[in-house]
Amino acid sequence: MKTCWIIYNGSLVNDKFLDQARLMAEAAQQLHVQPTIYKNYEIMMNLDEELQNKPDFVIFLDKDILLATYLKNSGIPVFNDPEVIETCDNKAKQYIQLSKAHIPMPMTIIAPKVYSNFTIRDSGYFERVLQTLGLPMIIKEGHGSFGMKVYLINTEEEFFEKVDELRGVDFVFQQFIDSSRGRDIRVNIIGDDVVASMYRHSETDFRANITNGGKAEKIVLTDHQKEVAIRAAKAVGAEFAGVDLLFGPDEEPIVCEVNAAAHIRNLYNITGVNVGVQFIEYILKKIG
Ligand SMILES: Nc1ncnc2c1ncn2[C@@H]1O[C@H](COP(=O)(O)OP(=O)(O)O)[C@@H](O)[C@H]1O
Ligand SMILES: [Mg+2]
């Protein structure tokens, strides 16, 4: 019988991370794979000792990139690959890759690195961003989930306040896609295939995230939406991905982001599909 480790972040107190790991574990059991759920800190990363009782593969539901790399270097196949997790965990880095692959995405400008005790307020960079993107615009931190680090900026005052606040942090400036205000599509991709999707909409916020008050419904995707989502996942190398699609002015798909450790509970509740099953099937086929 094959074995797998399912790893989530133990420092996060919210139950949804353990719930996510349990859904994956159920999927593993359905496919006769023996799962063990670990919090990231339950694995000792002692570089002077050989890791014991290694599993056949790891499902990595966390962003502890050092642990993912450590496990991969011990010879265990890790899904997603640590490099993919790292790319997706930094939205700026991710947008560089999406843009290189010509994926349709909102116009995006990356903020230069500024050390937290310093300022480039007089450089003219921010004025050029304002001129190029106009207002309202989106400011988005590199590291953030559930819509928590995504800001809609309406005035110049808000703009400069946020820019000042984010010294020392990776972030991007982005065109606000008004035609998609409060609505998007989450598409779950495994390998080259769309395995489940849902439409998300919020009456109260420009962000459609469910954690942020959005509601979810079933949706049948167009071929174009599917194709764009699959291409986006490929562009960042993700074998398991939750791609967020925005609606352009003619309802055309525009990629908002690719999540490497996409949560699967809401999709399961809406579609009845535990995409973990297809994910583990995919892994078993790949590792042989
Ligand atoms: N450029 C944009 N234009 C319009 N809405 C956006 C834009 N970027 C993000 N959003 C909205 O904000 C939500 C959160 O943004 P996202 O980049 O997916 O960050 P997170 O990782 O926090 O989910 C999206 O689901 C979408 O509803
Ligand atoms: Mg998102």
XYZ file of C-alpha atoms and ligand atoms in Angstrom:
316
model
C 0.000 0.000 0.000
C 1.324 3.424 -0.927
C 1.671 6.093 1.747
C 1.458 9.861 1.643
C 1.982 12.762 3.980
C -0.440 15.650 3.898
C 1.104 18.783 5.304
C -0.618 21.932 6.475
C 0.466 24.898 8.530
C 0.195 24.235 12.252
C 0.605 27.852 13.287
C -2.725 28.860 11.733
C -5.540 28.410 14.233
C -8.462 28.476 11.793
C -10.052 25.007 11.424
C -10.250 25.248 7.642
C -6.612 24.244 7.202
C -7.041 20.970 9.083
C -10.383 20.449 7.306
C -8.596 20.835 3.959
C -6.012 18.244 5.011
C -8.784 15.853 6.111
C -10.559 16.137 2.762
C -7.300 15.187 1.060
C -6.830 12.309 3.515
C -10.346 11.006 2.711
C -9.469 11.160 -0.965
C -6.264 9.199 -0.335
C -8.141 6.504 1.589
C -10.678 6.153 -1.220
C -7.758 5.345 -3.497
C -6.171 2.916 -0.970
C -3.287 5.246 -0.163
C -2.412 5.464 3.555
C -2.364 9.157 4.519
C -0.733 10.792 7.535
C -1.608 14.404 8.266
C 1.229 16.510 9.657
C 1.482 20.069 10.832
C 4.552 21.589 9.206
C 6.383 21.884 12.537
C 5.915 18.188 13.281
C 8.650 17.369 10.783
C 12.116 18.081 12.171
C 14.268 19.661 9.481
C 17.559 18.499 10.953
C 20.007 18.613 8.079
C 22.419 16.331 9.957
C 20.003 13.414 10.100
C 18.424 11.308 7.390
C 14.636 11.698 7.309
C 12.983 8.457 8.515
C 9.923 6.525 7.301
C 9.566 8.526 4.117
C 6.214 8.317 2.339
C 5.764 7.662 -1.387
C 4.701 11.267 -1.914
C 3.750 14.457 -0.127
C 0.702 16.643 -0.670
C 1.848 20.043 0.431
C -1.032 22.300 1.496
C 1.199 24.936 3.035
C 3.512 27.729 1.958
C 6.424 26.591 4.140
C 8.679 26.580 1.101
C 11.749 25.590 3.109
C 10.013 22.455 4.381
C 8.754 21.624 0.882
C 12.295 22.005 -0.475
C 13.744 19.953 2.381
C 11.308 17.116 1.657
C 11.960 17.229 -2.076
C 15.707 17.114 -1.450
C 15.203 14.027 0.725
C 13.991 12.336 -2.463
C 10.233 12.490 -1.904
C 7.979 13.678 -4.755
C 6.234 16.818 -3.448
C 3.005 18.197 -4.965
C 2.953 20.991 -5.933
C 6.654 21.301 -6.560
C 8.293 23.692 -4.040
C 9.288 26.074 -6.838
C 5.679 26.320 -7.971
C 4.531 26.963 -4.409
C 7.124 29.720 -4.150
C 6.095 31.352 -7.431
C 2.406 31.287 -6.570
C 3.031 32.503 -3.047
C 4.424 35.754 -4.415
C 1.856 37.408 -6.661
C 4.479 39.715 -8.198
C 6.637 36.758 -9.189
C 3.597 34.929 -10.454
C 2.461 37.852 -12.643
C 5.931 38.007 -14.203
C 5.498 34.393 -15.309
C 1.898 34.812 -16.440
C 2.857 37.832 -18.491
C 5.819 36.014 -20.040
C 3.391 33.311 -21.212
C 1.025 35.963 -22.657
C -1.818 35.014 -20.336
C -4.618 37.616 -20.382
C -4.363 39.470 -17.054
C -5.077 42.970 -15.715
C -2.448 45.562 -16.578
C 0.098 45.165 -13.743
C 3.041 47.202 -12.503
C 5.376 45.745 -9.906
C 6.432 47.940 -7.006
C 10.207 48.343 -6.585
C 11.784 46.978 -3.431
C 11.965 49.662 -0.780
C 13.586 48.944 2.591
C 11.186 49.647 5.406
C 13.103 52.517 6.974
C 13.533 54.319 3.649
C 11.310 55.959 1.045
C 11.347 56.555 -2.723
C 8.447 58.988 -2.483
C 10.342 61.619 -4.518
C 11.429 59.256 -7.300
C 8.429 59.894 -9.557
C 7.753 56.121 -9.816
C 4.390 56.319 -8.083
C 3.203 59.307 -10.112
C 3.947 57.299 -13.251
C 1.941 54.383 -11.875
C -0.988 56.727 -11.226
C -0.745 58.128 -14.735
C -0.588 54.696 -16.323
C -3.288 52.855 -14.391
C -5.534 55.695 -13.227
C -8.007 55.418 -10.352
C -9.635 53.386 -9.016
C -6.861 50.789 -9.051
C -5.955 47.654 -7.149
C -2.954 47.360 -4.866
C -2.139 43.777 -4.010
C 0.484 42.447 -1.643
C 2.715 39.659 -2.867
C 1.774 37.331 -0.027
C -1.897 37.152 0.847
C -4.963 34.917 0.659
C -8.743 35.118 1.068
C -8.729 38.673 -0.336
C -7.158 39.984 2.858
C -4.208 41.749 1.205
C -6.029 43.141 -1.837
C -7.026 46.813 -1.706
C -9.248 48.929 -3.919
C -7.699 52.394 -4.071
C -10.084 55.198 -4.967
C -8.154 58.406 -4.286
C -4.585 59.696 -4.576
C -4.543 60.129 -0.828
C -5.399 56.459 -0.290
C -2.817 55.531 -2.916
C 0.092 57.317 -1.237
C -1.009 56.166 2.211
C -0.969 52.518 1.085
C 2.327 52.865 -0.764
C 3.898 54.312 2.350
C 2.393 51.618 4.567
C 3.764 48.861 2.296
C 7.440 49.845 2.514
C 9.405 46.631 3.022
C 6.643 44.481 1.474
C 6.429 42.996 -2.070
C 3.341 44.312 -3.853
C 1.891 45.187 -7.238
C -0.301 47.891 -8.718
C -3.039 46.590 -10.942
C -5.758 47.829 -13.239
C -9.147 47.442 -11.555
C -11.400 45.319 -13.783
C -14.663 47.091 -13.008
C -16.731 44.692 -15.140
C -15.776 42.004 -12.610
C -16.545 43.982 -9.454
C -17.572 41.499 -6.743
C -17.556 38.452 -9.021
C -15.092 35.915 -10.355
C -14.735 32.225 -11.168
C -12.610 29.719 -9.305
C -11.370 26.970 -11.604
C -9.632 23.926 -10.204
C -7.069 22.374 -12.523
C -5.278 19.065 -12.195
C -2.579 18.346 -14.754
C -4.044 19.488 -18.069
C -7.690 19.285 -17.045
C -10.373 21.404 -15.440
C -11.870 19.202 -12.702
C -14.316 21.580 -10.979
C -15.294 25.226 -10.951
C -17.596 27.672 -9.210
C -18.905 31.173 -9.734
C -18.354 33.481 -6.750
C -20.105 36.765 -6.167
C -20.369 39.260 -3.364
C -23.053 41.858 -2.797
C -20.973 43.679 -0.219
C -17.393 43.836 -1.488
C -15.357 44.174 -4.705
C -13.659 40.909 -3.734
C -15.506 37.686 -4.500
C -13.655 35.501 -1.962
C -16.047 33.339 0.046
C -14.060 33.925 3.232
C -14.745 37.590 2.616
C -18.525 37.205 2.350
C -18.875 35.970 -1.246
C -21.463 33.358 -2.230
C -20.689 30.459 -4.548
C -22.721 28.724 -7.229
C -22.222 26.089 -9.863
C -21.141 27.299 -13.283
C -20.593 25.713 -16.672
C -17.412 27.135 -18.162
C -16.992 28.223 -21.753
C -14.184 26.601 -23.738
C -12.368 29.920 -23.677
C -12.550 30.153 -19.867
C -11.248 26.587 -19.577
C -8.431 27.183 -22.008
C -7.250 30.368 -20.284
C -7.340 28.739 -16.828
C -5.364 25.713 -18.024
C -2.792 27.935 -19.732
C -2.408 30.017 -16.561
C -1.767 26.951 -14.399
C 0.787 25.709 -16.929
C 2.507 29.107 -17.070
C 3.411 28.834 -13.374
C 4.022 25.069 -13.590
C 1.178 24.133 -11.223
C -0.084 20.552 -11.491
C -2.773 21.313 -8.910
C -4.164 24.820 -9.153
C -7.060 27.042 -8.198
C -7.185 29.692 -10.897
C -9.252 32.840 -10.276
C -10.752 34.296 -13.448
C -12.178 37.796 -13.727
C -14.769 38.931 -16.266
C -13.514 41.457 -18.819
C -15.782 44.111 -20.387
C -17.072 41.541 -22.930
C -17.169 38.784 -20.286
C -13.866 37.466 -21.630
C -11.707 35.624 -19.066
C -8.870 37.564 -17.436
C -6.606 35.749 -14.968
C -6.654 37.217 -11.469
C -4.272 34.745 -9.828
C -3.194 31.118 -9.609
C -3.296 29.441 -6.180
C -0.969 26.489 -5.659
C -2.513 25.339 -2.370
C -6.108 26.001 -3.363
C -8.742 25.147 -0.771
C -11.124 22.431 -1.882
C -13.914 22.508 0.740
C -16.082 25.182 -0.901
C -15.779 23.492 -4.290
C -16.778 20.224 -2.650
C -19.843 21.793 -1.019
C -20.946 23.435 -4.266
C -20.151 20.729 -6.813
C -20.091 17.548 -4.690
C -16.662 16.793 -6.152
C -13.720 16.122 -3.848
C -11.019 17.176 -6.285
C -8.494 15.561 -3.954
C -9.460 12.218 -5.500
C -8.487 13.321 -9.008
C -5.364 14.958 -7.619
C -4.167 11.757 -5.950
C -5.086 9.723 -9.041
C -2.938 12.120 -11.045
C -0.029 11.747 -8.602
C -0.251 7.936 -8.561
C -0.117 7.881 -12.347
C 2.839 10.231 -12.365
C 4.982 8.486 -9.749
C 4.055 5.064 -11.161
N -7.484 43.550 -10.822
C -8.661 43.250 -10.258
N -9.828 43.798 -10.712
C -11.012 43.474 -10.131
N -11.147 42.650 -9.071
C -10.020 42.089 -8.572
C -8.722 42.351 -9.134
N -7.808 41.650 -8.432
C -8.474 40.993 -7.486
N -9.818 41.243 -7.550
C -10.853 40.703 -6.648
O -10.253 40.476 -5.382
C -10.292 39.067 -5.054
C -9.003 38.671 -4.353
O -7.883 38.859 -5.220
P -6.807 37.728 -5.460
O -5.755 38.294 -6.352
O -7.472 36.493 -5.906
O -6.158 37.554 -4.016
P -6.339 36.425 -2.884
O -5.095 35.597 -2.994
O -6.399 37.142 -1.609
O -7.575 35.629 -3.209
C -10.508 38.363 -6.386
O -11.139 37.119 -6.177
C -11.379 39.359 -7.143
O -12.742 39.236 -6.762
Mg -7.894 34.608 -5.013
